[in-house]
Amino acid sequence: MLTTTRHSIQLADGDARYRLAAWQDVMSPSGEVRMTPEEAERFTTKAHWRQIGSVLVGHVSAGDFRLVRDRAMAERIGLDHVFINVFLAGRGGGVCGRRRMRFEPGAMSITKLSSPADYRLEGITLTALVVARRVLEAAIGPVAPFDGRVYPGSSIEARLVGAHIDALLALPDPVPRAQATVASRSTLALLAGCLRGEPVPDEAQAEPLDTDLELAKSIRRYIRDRLADPDLGPDLICRDFAVSRTRLYRLLRESGNVASTIRRLRLARAYGEIAAGRYAGASPAVIAIRSGFRQERSFRRAFIEEFAVSPTALQAQVGAGSLPPLPASGPVIAEWFSEL
C-alpha cells in the first residue's frame, strides 16, 4: 500500500460566490465559514493534504475568514479529530471550548473538532497535523487539557512539531506502507514527548480539566502582563476573552472587585519597584505612567491611601538607605500570581 496526496485545492478564479461556496465545502467538517462581501471578493486559497499512515498533514494558505462551530455542530461530530496547526504567516484569534486563543507567526495551536469554536483568521499560511482523537489519546492520554491551547513560536513544542510536519510534507510521494507506518509512529512519539511530559498515573490522566480554573489563570496572566496599560480593566478583559462581566467576576470571585484588584496590583508593583531602587530619580509622573495610571494626582492619592506614604517620600527613604518593609497589602502580588 502506498500513500498518495489526498487532497489539493486552489481557488483563485471564479466569482466570489463560487470561491466562498467551494471553501465552505472544504471546511465543512470543521465548521461554518463566514466572510463579509469584501472579504469574499478578495478571498483566495491554496491547500495541499497528505495521508501518511494514521496522520493527515497539510499546508494551507487562505485569505481572511471566520470559522464558527456552534455547540450543536460540535455535538454532531462522529469520529473526533485533533488539529495541530503551526502558523507560518498571518494572524488571528478567537475561542475554542473555553479557551481564548491568539495566533501569531510561529505559534502552534491544538483544537478538537468536538469543541465549540469561533475564531477569525487573517491572511494565514499554516501547516497542519490532524490525528483521530482516539489515536492521539492512546499516545498522550486525555487531550482535553490541550484543547484550545496555543504554544508561542519560541516554545520548543512549536519548533519541534513544526519541523516534523515540514519533514512529513517533504517525504517523496508515494510513501510505501512500511515507511508510512514508521512516519506516523514517530509522529505520535514526538507528540507524546512534547505534550505528555513526565509519565503520570492513569488515574491522574483521567482527571477532568477544570476549564474555569484554566481560564481564570489565563486572565490573571493577561492582567499581570498588562498592568502598565491604562486601558486595562473589566471591559477590555471581557472583550479579549469573550466573556460577560458576570462571568468574569465569577471566575475571579476570590479576588473581589476586578477593577479594585487591578488598582491594588498596580500600586503594589509600584511600591515594590520604588523600594527596590528602580525608580531612583524618576518623577512621580513617570512612575504613575509606568504603573498604568493616567494622572499623577490620582496615582499619588491612591498610593497614600494604600501605603500611608507618598511615592516621593518612599523614594527619599530608599535614597537615604532605609529599607522600608512591604506593607500588609503588598503580598497581594505574590498571592495573585502564586498559581500561574
mmCIF file of C-alpha atoms in Angstrom:
data_model
loop_
_atom_site.group_PDB
_atom_site.id
_atom_site.type_symbol
_atom_site.label_atom_id
_atom_site.label_comp_id
_atom_site.label_asym_id
_atom_site.label_seq_id
_atom_site.Cartn_x
_atom_site.Cartn_y
_atom_site.Cartn_z
ATOM 1 C CA MET A 1 0.000 0.000 0.000
ATOM 2 C CA LEU A 2 1.274 3.466 -0.925
ATOM 3 C CA THR A 3 0.235 6.847 0.416
ATOM 4 C CA THR A 4 -0.700 9.498 -2.093
ATOM 5 C CA THR A 5 -1.753 13.125 -1.994
ATOM 6 C CA ARG A 6 -5.253 13.042 -0.567
ATOM 7 C CA HIS A 7 -6.491 16.469 -1.479
ATOM 8 C CA SER A 8 -5.346 19.629 -3.211
ATOM 9 C CA ILE A 9 -7.347 22.787 -3.782
ATOM 10 C CA GLN A 10 -6.506 26.107 -5.354
ATOM 11 C CA LEU A 11 -9.116 28.846 -5.505
ATOM 12 C CA ALA A 12 -8.052 31.960 -7.325
ATOM 13 C CA ASP A 13 -10.519 32.069 -10.219
ATOM 14 C CA GLY A 14 -14.292 32.289 -10.422
ATOM 15 C CA ASP A 15 -16.564 34.789 -8.755
ATOM 16 C CA ALA A 16 -16.735 35.450 -5.013
ATOM 17 C CA ARG A 17 -19.828 33.299 -4.546
ATOM 18 C CA TYR A 18 -18.141 30.292 -6.142
ATOM 19 C CA ARG A 19 -14.948 30.632 -4.103
ATOM 20 C CA LEU A 20 -16.876 31.062 -0.854
ATOM 21 C CA ALA A 21 -19.040 28.008 -1.593
ATOM 22 C CA ALA A 22 -16.015 25.901 -2.524
ATOM 23 C CA TRP A 23 -14.116 26.921 0.619
ATOM 24 C CA GLN A 24 -17.189 26.248 2.749
ATOM 25 C CA ASP A 25 -17.372 22.772 1.241
ATOM 26 C CA VAL A 26 -13.722 22.132 2.068
ATOM 27 C CA MET A 27 -14.074 23.454 5.618
ATOM 28 C CA SER A 28 -17.496 21.922 6.369
ATOM 29 C CA PRO A 29 -16.073 19.160 8.617
ATOM 30 C CA SER A 30 -14.518 21.881 10.797
ATOM 31 C CA GLY A 31 -17.327 24.433 10.930
ATOM 32 C CA GLU A 32 -19.134 27.188 9.070
ATOM 33 C CA VAL A 33 -17.114 29.683 7.058
ATOM 34 C CA ARG A 34 -18.254 33.298 7.262
ATOM 35 C CA MET A 35 -16.978 36.268 5.254
ATOM 36 C CA THR A 36 -18.014 39.796 4.547
ATOM 37 C CA PRO A 37 -18.764 40.580 0.875
ATOM 38 C CA GLU A 38 -15.454 42.465 0.675
ATOM 39 C CA GLU A 39 -13.532 39.514 2.127
ATOM 40 C CA ALA A 40 -15.241 37.140 -0.304
ATOM 41 C CA GLU A 41 -14.220 39.328 -3.252
ATOM 42 C CA ARG A 42 -10.565 39.193 -2.190
ATOM 43 C CA PHE A 43 -10.534 35.602 -0.995
ATOM 44 C CA THR A 44 -8.105 33.056 -2.463
ATOM 45 C CA THR A 45 -6.728 29.845 -1.033
ATOM 46 C CA LYS A 46 -4.328 27.055 -1.789
ATOM 47 C CA ALA A 47 -4.166 23.825 0.198
ATOM 48 C CA HIS A 48 -2.356 20.520 -0.071
ATOM 49 C CA TRP A 49 -3.079 17.499 2.147
ATOM 50 C CA ARG A 50 -1.440 14.093 2.528
ATOM 51 C CA GLN A 51 -2.451 10.993 4.438
ATOM 52 C CA ILE A 52 0.611 9.250 5.892
ATOM 53 C CA GLY A 53 -0.262 6.217 7.936
ATOM 54 C CA SER A 54 -2.608 7.272 10.732
ATOM 55 C CA VAL A 55 -1.961 11.010 10.399
ATOM 56 C CA LEU A 56 -3.020 13.676 7.927
ATOM 57 C CA VAL A 57 -0.677 16.580 7.182
ATOM 58 C CA GLY A 58 -1.302 19.700 5.161
ATOM 59 C CA HIS A 59 -0.095 23.106 4.046
ATOM 60 C CA VAL A 60 -2.764 25.805 3.770
ATOM 61 C CA SER A 61 -2.768 29.426 2.646
ATOM 62 C CA ALA A 62 -6.015 31.406 2.787
ATOM 63 C CA GLY A 63 -7.383 34.928 2.875
ATOM 64 C CA ASP A 64 -9.471 36.442 5.665
ATOM 65 C CA PHE A 65 -12.391 34.448 7.028
ATOM 66 C CA ARG A 66 -14.194 33.489 10.208
ATOM 67 C CA LEU A 67 -14.811 29.888 11.275
ATOM 68 C CA VAL A 68 -17.750 29.131 13.568
ATOM 69 C CA ARG A 69 -18.584 25.758 15.117
ATOM 70 C CA ASP A 70 -21.551 26.115 17.438
ATOM 71 C CA ARG A 71 -22.395 23.662 20.194
ATOM 72 C CA ALA A 72 -24.986 21.795 18.112
ATOM 73 C CA MET A 73 -22.474 21.318 15.302
ATOM 74 C CA ALA A 74 -19.767 20.181 17.728
ATOM 75 C CA GLU A 75 -22.122 17.633 19.281
ATOM 76 C CA ARG A 76 -22.818 16.143 15.851
ATOM 77 C CA ILE A 77 -19.170 15.241 15.354
ATOM 78 C CA GLY A 78 -18.883 11.490 14.814
ATOM 79 C CA LEU A 79 -15.224 10.455 14.948
ATOM 80 C CA ASP A 80 -13.481 13.231 16.846
ATOM 81 C CA HIS A 81 -10.191 14.554 15.478
ATOM 82 C CA VAL A 82 -7.488 16.820 16.884
ATOM 83 C CA PHE A 83 -5.996 19.606 14.750
ATOM 84 C CA ILE A 84 -2.449 20.794 15.474
ATOM 85 C CA ASN A 85 -1.707 23.926 13.426
ATOM 86 C CA VAL A 86 1.597 25.760 13.146
ATOM 87 C CA PHE A 87 1.174 29.308 11.826
ATOM 88 C CA LEU A 88 3.766 30.492 9.332
ATOM 89 C CA ALA A 89 2.212 33.840 8.396
ATOM 90 C CA GLY A 90 -0.819 35.956 9.148
ATOM 91 C CA ARG A 91 -2.634 36.138 12.444
ATOM 92 C CA GLY A 92 -5.955 35.555 14.119
ATOM 93 C CA GLY A 93 -7.726 34.767 17.334
ATOM 94 C CA GLY A 94 -10.914 33.680 18.996
ATOM 95 C CA VAL A 95 -12.244 30.988 21.269
ATOM 96 C CA CYS A 96 -12.167 27.193 21.283
ATOM 97 C CA GLY A 97 -14.101 25.491 24.055
ATOM 98 C CA ARG A 98 -13.499 27.821 26.981
ATOM 99 C CA ARG A 99 -10.052 28.976 25.978
ATOM 100 C CA ARG A 100 -9.197 32.253 24.358
ATOM 101 C CA MET A 101 -6.676 31.822 21.556
ATOM 102 C CA ARG A 102 -4.433 34.224 19.698
ATOM 103 C CA PHE A 103 -2.466 33.164 16.644
ATOM 104 C CA GLU A 104 0.841 34.760 15.664
ATOM 105 C CA PRO A 105 3.503 33.565 13.200
ATOM 106 C CA GLY A 106 5.352 30.603 14.690
ATOM 107 C CA ALA A 107 2.612 29.734 17.185
ATOM 108 C CA MET A 108 1.156 26.238 17.452
ATOM 109 C CA SER A 109 -2.494 25.661 18.338
ATOM 110 C CA ILE A 110 -4.273 22.473 19.392
ATOM 111 C CA THR A 111 -8.036 22.085 18.974
ATOM 112 C CA LYS A 112 -10.500 19.223 18.802
ATOM 113 C CA LEU A 113 -13.480 19.073 16.495
ATOM 114 C CA SER A 114 -15.927 18.241 19.264
ATOM 115 C CA SER A 115 -15.428 21.638 20.940
ATOM 116 C CA PRO A 116 -17.460 24.741 20.028
ATOM 117 C CA ALA A 117 -15.233 27.328 18.388
ATOM 118 C CA ASP A 118 -15.380 30.817 16.928
ATOM 119 C CA TYR A 119 -12.237 32.383 15.577
ATOM 120 C CA ARG A 120 -11.077 34.671 12.814
ATOM 121 C CA LEU A 121 -8.046 34.126 10.584
ATOM 122 C CA GLU A 122 -6.401 36.884 8.574
ATOM 123 C CA GLY A 123 -4.138 36.102 5.607
ATOM 124 C CA ILE A 124 -2.863 32.885 7.138
ATOM 125 C CA THR A 125 -0.370 30.321 5.973
ATOM 126 C CA LEU A 126 -0.077 27.279 8.185
ATOM 127 C CA THR A 127 0.957 23.680 8.311
ATOM 128 C CA ALA A 128 -1.398 21.217 9.947
ATOM 129 C CA LEU A 129 -1.323 17.813 11.538
ATOM 130 C CA VAL A 130 -4.640 16.009 12.038
ATOM 131 C CA VAL A 131 -4.981 12.888 14.175
ATOM 132 C CA ALA A 132 -8.031 10.921 15.255
ATOM 133 C CA ARG A 133 -8.629 11.717 18.918
ATOM 134 C CA ARG A 134 -8.648 8.060 19.992
ATOM 135 C CA VAL A 135 -5.301 7.515 18.229
ATOM 136 C CA LEU A 136 -3.717 10.565 19.861
ATOM 137 C CA GLU A 137 -5.091 9.714 23.316
ATOM 138 C CA ALA A 138 -3.559 6.262 23.058
ATOM 139 C CA ALA A 139 -0.200 8.042 22.821
ATOM 140 C CA ILE A 140 -0.528 11.016 25.184
ATOM 141 C CA GLY A 141 -3.571 10.363 27.382
ATOM 142 C CA PRO A 142 -6.616 12.705 27.545
ATOM 143 C CA VAL A 143 -6.462 15.585 25.062
ATOM 144 C CA ALA A 144 -8.923 17.809 26.958
ATOM 145 C CA PRO A 145 -6.117 19.639 28.846
ATOM 146 C CA PHE A 146 -4.623 20.695 25.489
ATOM 147 C CA ASP A 147 -7.839 21.738 23.739
ATOM 148 C CA GLY A 148 -7.635 25.401 22.722
ATOM 149 C CA ARG A 149 -4.044 25.739 23.908
ATOM 150 C CA VAL A 150 -1.640 27.927 21.930
ATOM 151 C CA TYR A 151 2.127 27.460 22.248
ATOM 152 C CA PRO A 152 4.223 30.527 21.312
ATOM 153 C CA GLY A 153 6.580 30.323 18.392
ATOM 154 C CA SER A 154 9.555 30.484 20.748
ATOM 155 C CA SER A 155 8.473 27.292 22.542
ATOM 156 C CA ILE A 156 10.335 24.044 21.950
ATOM 157 C CA GLU A 157 6.998 22.304 21.341
ATOM 158 C CA ALA A 158 6.051 24.589 18.447
ATOM 159 C CA ARG A 159 9.509 24.370 16.897
ATOM 160 C CA LEU A 160 9.804 20.605 17.087
ATOM 161 C CA VAL A 161 6.289 19.853 15.872
ATOM 162 C CA GLY A 162 6.536 22.457 13.105
ATOM 163 C CA ALA A 163 9.815 20.976 11.850
ATOM 164 C CA HIS A 164 8.317 17.476 11.970
ATOM 165 C CA ILE A 165 5.279 18.476 9.907
ATOM 166 C CA ASP A 166 7.612 20.060 7.347
ATOM 167 C CA ALA A 167 9.559 16.789 7.166
ATOM 168 C CA LEU A 168 6.367 14.786 6.608
ATOM 169 C CA LEU A 169 5.262 17.132 3.831
ATOM 170 C CA ALA A 170 8.675 16.806 2.187
ATOM 171 C CA LEU A 171 8.574 12.996 2.030
ATOM 172 C CA PRO A 172 8.576 11.647 -1.538
ATOM 173 C CA ASP A 173 5.198 10.685 -2.896
ATOM 174 C CA PRO A 174 4.104 7.947 -2.803
ATOM 175 C CA VAL A 175 5.366 6.602 0.544
ATOM 176 C CA PRO A 176 5.498 2.815 0.923
ATOM 177 C CA ARG A 177 3.273 1.424 3.651
ATOM 178 C CA ALA A 178 6.146 0.330 5.912
ATOM 179 C CA GLN A 179 7.713 3.798 5.773
ATOM 180 C CA ALA A 180 4.346 5.461 6.341
ATOM 181 C CA THR A 181 3.911 3.359 9.495
ATOM 182 C CA VAL A 182 7.326 4.480 10.756
ATOM 183 C CA ALA A 183 6.432 8.103 9.973
ATOM 184 C CA SER A 184 3.091 8.005 11.785
ATOM 185 C CA ARG A 185 4.550 6.177 14.801
ATOM 186 C CA SER A 186 7.364 8.712 15.003
ATOM 187 C CA THR A 187 4.796 11.496 14.859
ATOM 188 C CA LEU A 188 2.837 10.088 17.783
ATOM 189 C CA ALA A 189 6.051 9.508 19.754
ATOM 190 C CA LEU A 190 7.106 13.122 19.191
ATOM 191 C CA LEU A 191 3.693 14.418 20.276
ATOM 192 C CA ALA A 192 3.849 12.228 23.374
ATOM 193 C CA GLY A 193 7.262 13.624 24.234
ATOM 194 C CA CYS A 194 6.243 17.232 23.657
ATOM 195 C CA LEU A 195 2.773 17.202 25.166
ATOM 196 C CA ARG A 196 2.636 14.484 27.759
ATOM 197 C CA GLY A 197 5.841 15.353 29.611
ATOM 198 C CA GLU A 198 6.673 13.101 32.511
ATOM 199 C CA PRO A 199 4.534 9.936 32.661
ATOM 200 C CA VAL A 200 1.706 10.213 35.176
ATOM 201 C CA PRO A 201 -0.537 7.538 36.679
ATOM 202 C CA ASP A 202 -3.569 6.552 34.620
ATOM 203 C CA GLU A 203 -5.925 7.803 37.289
ATOM 204 C CA ALA A 204 -4.261 11.210 37.189
ATOM 205 C CA GLN A 205 -4.510 11.331 33.402
ATOM 206 C CA ALA A 206 -8.225 10.630 33.616
ATOM 207 C CA GLU A 207 -8.853 13.595 35.905
ATOM 208 C CA PRO A 208 -11.003 16.125 34.009
ATOM 209 C CA LEU A 209 -9.656 19.576 33.310
ATOM 210 C CA ASP A 210 -11.054 22.378 35.421
ATOM 211 C CA THR A 211 -11.728 24.676 32.480
ATOM 212 C CA ASP A 212 -12.870 27.596 34.652
ATOM 213 C CA LEU A 213 -9.645 27.397 36.659
ATOM 214 C CA GLU A 214 -7.569 27.358 33.468
ATOM 215 C CA LEU A 215 -9.468 30.334 32.077
ATOM 216 C CA ALA A 216 -9.057 32.235 35.356
ATOM 217 C CA LYS A 217 -5.310 31.582 35.224
ATOM 218 C CA SER A 218 -5.162 32.841 31.659
ATOM 219 C CA ILE A 219 -6.973 36.028 32.672
ATOM 220 C CA ARG A 220 -4.647 36.548 35.620
ATOM 221 C CA ARG A 221 -1.602 36.115 33.360
ATOM 222 C CA TYR A 222 -3.174 38.596 30.957
ATOM 223 C CA ILE A 223 -3.623 41.125 33.782
ATOM 224 C CA ARG A 224 -0.088 40.589 35.040
ATOM 225 C CA ASP A 225 1.389 41.289 31.608
ATOM 226 C CA ARG A 226 -0.687 44.455 31.076
ATOM 227 C CA LEU A 227 -0.629 46.249 34.419
ATOM 228 C CA ALA A 228 1.133 49.195 32.784
ATOM 229 C CA ASP A 229 -1.652 49.580 30.208
ATOM 230 C CA PRO A 230 -4.006 52.350 31.387
ATOM 231 C CA ASP A 231 -6.831 50.801 29.337
ATOM 232 C CA LEU A 232 -6.676 47.558 31.325
ATOM 233 C CA GLY A 233 -9.990 46.964 33.061
ATOM 234 C CA PRO A 234 -13.032 44.681 33.121
ATOM 235 C CA ASP A 235 -14.310 45.875 29.728
ATOM 236 C CA LEU A 236 -11.033 45.125 27.939
ATOM 237 C CA ILE A 237 -10.716 41.722 29.621
ATOM 238 C CA CYS A 238 -14.302 40.773 28.733
ATOM 239 C CA ARG A 239 -13.733 41.779 25.124
ATOM 240 C CA ASP A 240 -10.444 39.915 24.674
ATOM 241 C CA PHE A 241 -11.661 36.748 26.396
ATOM 242 C CA ALA A 242 -15.204 36.827 25.004
ATOM 243 C CA VAL A 243 -16.783 36.555 28.457
ATOM 244 C CA SER A 244 -19.538 38.554 30.101
ATOM 245 C CA ARG A 245 -18.814 40.820 33.047
ATOM 246 C CA THR A 246 -20.867 38.494 35.259
ATOM 247 C CA ARG A 247 -18.741 35.511 34.259
ATOM 248 C CA LEU A 248 -15.519 37.485 34.668
ATOM 249 C CA TYR A 249 -16.410 38.380 38.233
ATOM 250 C CA ARG A 250 -17.411 34.783 38.916
ATOM 251 C CA LEU A 251 -14.071 33.487 37.572
ATOM 252 C CA LEU A 252 -12.133 35.947 39.732
ATOM 253 C CA ARG A 253 -14.519 35.935 42.684
ATOM 254 C CA GLU A 254 -11.753 35.096 45.165
ATOM 255 C CA SER A 255 -10.025 38.345 44.261
ATOM 256 C CA GLY A 256 -13.029 40.591 44.849
ATOM 257 C CA ASN A 257 -13.824 43.562 42.653
ATOM 258 C CA VAL A 258 -11.771 43.235 39.451
ATOM 259 C CA ALA A 259 -11.133 46.942 38.894
ATOM 260 C CA SER A 260 -10.106 47.429 42.537
ATOM 261 C CA THR A 261 -7.823 44.409 42.387
ATOM 262 C CA ILE A 262 -6.081 45.736 39.270
ATOM 263 C CA ARG A 263 -5.562 49.045 41.047
ATOM 264 C CA ARG A 264 -4.051 47.309 44.103
ATOM 265 C CA LEU A 265 -1.799 45.220 41.879
ATOM 266 C CA ARG A 266 -0.533 48.345 40.138
ATOM 267 C CA LEU A 267 0.112 50.084 43.438
ATOM 268 C CA ALA A 268 1.823 47.063 44.980
ATOM 269 C CA ARG A 269 4.074 46.710 41.940
ATOM 270 C CA ALA A 270 4.916 50.426 42.018
ATOM 271 C CA TYR A 271 5.742 50.196 45.734
ATOM 272 C CA GLY A 272 7.983 47.206 45.152
ATOM 273 C CA GLU A 273 9.786 48.889 42.251
ATOM 274 C CA ILE A 274 10.400 52.056 44.290
ATOM 275 C CA ALA A 275 11.540 50.055 47.322
ATOM 276 C CA ALA A 276 13.969 48.136 45.101
ATOM 277 C CA GLY A 277 15.512 51.410 43.933
ATOM 278 C CA ARG A 278 14.418 51.030 40.319
ATOM 279 C CA TYR A 279 12.802 54.466 40.238
ATOM 280 C CA ALA A 280 15.706 56.445 41.692
ATOM 281 C CA GLY A 281 15.488 59.985 40.306
ATOM 282 C CA ALA A 282 12.228 59.317 38.439
ATOM 283 C CA SER A 283 9.439 61.852 38.831
ATOM 284 C CA PRO A 284 6.077 60.796 40.285
ATOM 285 C CA ALA A 285 4.533 61.456 36.852
ATOM 286 C CA VAL A 286 6.873 58.919 35.230
ATOM 287 C CA ILE A 287 6.177 56.357 37.934
ATOM 288 C CA ALA A 288 2.438 56.904 37.531
ATOM 289 C CA ILE A 289 2.521 56.355 33.763
ATOM 290 C CA ARG A 290 4.707 53.257 34.022
ATOM 291 C CA SER A 291 2.350 51.884 36.662
ATOM 292 C CA GLY A 292 -0.722 52.190 34.466
ATOM 293 C CA PHE A 293 -2.198 55.409 35.870
ATOM 294 C CA ARG A 294 -3.246 58.191 33.513
ATOM 295 C CA GLN A 295 -2.836 61.021 36.055
ATOM 296 C CA GLU A 296 -0.146 61.635 38.633
ATOM 297 C CA ARG A 297 -2.680 63.140 41.052
ATOM 298 C CA SER A 298 -4.862 60.009 41.153
ATOM 299 C CA PHE A 299 -1.773 57.790 41.447
ATOM 300 C CA ARG A 300 -0.373 59.800 44.350
ATOM 301 C CA ARG A 301 -3.709 59.861 46.187
ATOM 302 C CA ALA A 302 -4.245 56.100 45.743
ATOM 303 C CA PHE A 303 -0.649 55.371 46.795
ATOM 304 C CA ILE A 304 -1.008 57.335 50.028
ATOM 305 C CA GLU A 305 -4.376 55.709 50.791
ATOM 306 C CA GLU A 306 -2.868 52.270 50.285
ATOM 307 C CA PHE A 307 0.522 52.692 51.987
ATOM 308 C CA ALA A 308 0.226 55.817 54.187
ATOM 309 C CA VAL A 309 3.283 57.298 52.455
ATOM 310 C CA SER A 310 3.677 59.227 49.222
ATOM 311 C CA PRO A 311 5.772 57.902 46.307
ATOM 312 C CA THR A 312 8.199 60.814 46.748
ATOM 313 C CA ALA A 313 8.605 60.137 50.479
ATOM 314 C CA LEU A 314 9.202 56.460 49.794
ATOM 315 C CA GLN A 315 11.847 57.364 47.215
ATOM 316 C CA ALA A 316 13.543 59.570 49.797
ATOM 317 C CA GLN A 317 13.601 56.741 52.357
ATOM 318 C CA VAL A 318 15.145 54.399 49.833
ATOM 319 C CA GLY A 319 17.671 57.054 48.776
ATOM 320 C CA ALA A 320 18.687 57.555 52.404
ATOM 321 C CA GLY A 321 19.482 53.861 52.738
ATOM 322 C CA SER A 322 16.312 52.917 54.561
ATOM 323 C CA LEU A 323 14.737 49.597 53.600
ATOM 324 C CA PRO A 324 11.006 50.124 54.081
ATOM 325 C CA PRO A 325 9.091 46.924 54.760
ATOM 326 C CA LEU A 326 6.472 45.849 52.243
ATOM 327 C CA PRO A 327 3.129 46.905 53.732
ATOM 328 C CA ALA A 328 0.403 44.429 54.568
ATOM 329 C CA SER A 329 -1.269 44.944 51.204
ATOM 330 C CA GLY A 330 1.944 44.220 49.339
ATOM 331 C CA PRO A 331 1.713 40.411 49.268
ATOM 332 C CA VAL A 332 -1.321 40.741 47.000
ATOM 333 C CA ILE A 333 1.017 40.336 44.014
ATOM 334 C CA ALA A 334 2.542 37.137 45.359
ATOM 335 C CA GLU A 335 -0.898 35.777 46.213
ATOM 336 C CA TRP A 336 -2.300 36.762 42.830
ATOM 337 C CA PHE A 337 0.453 35.123 40.794
ATOM 338 C CA SER A 338 1.375 32.201 43.044
ATOM 339 C CA GLU A 339 -0.505 29.639 40.921
ATOM 340 C CA LEU A 340 0.031 30.993 37.411
#
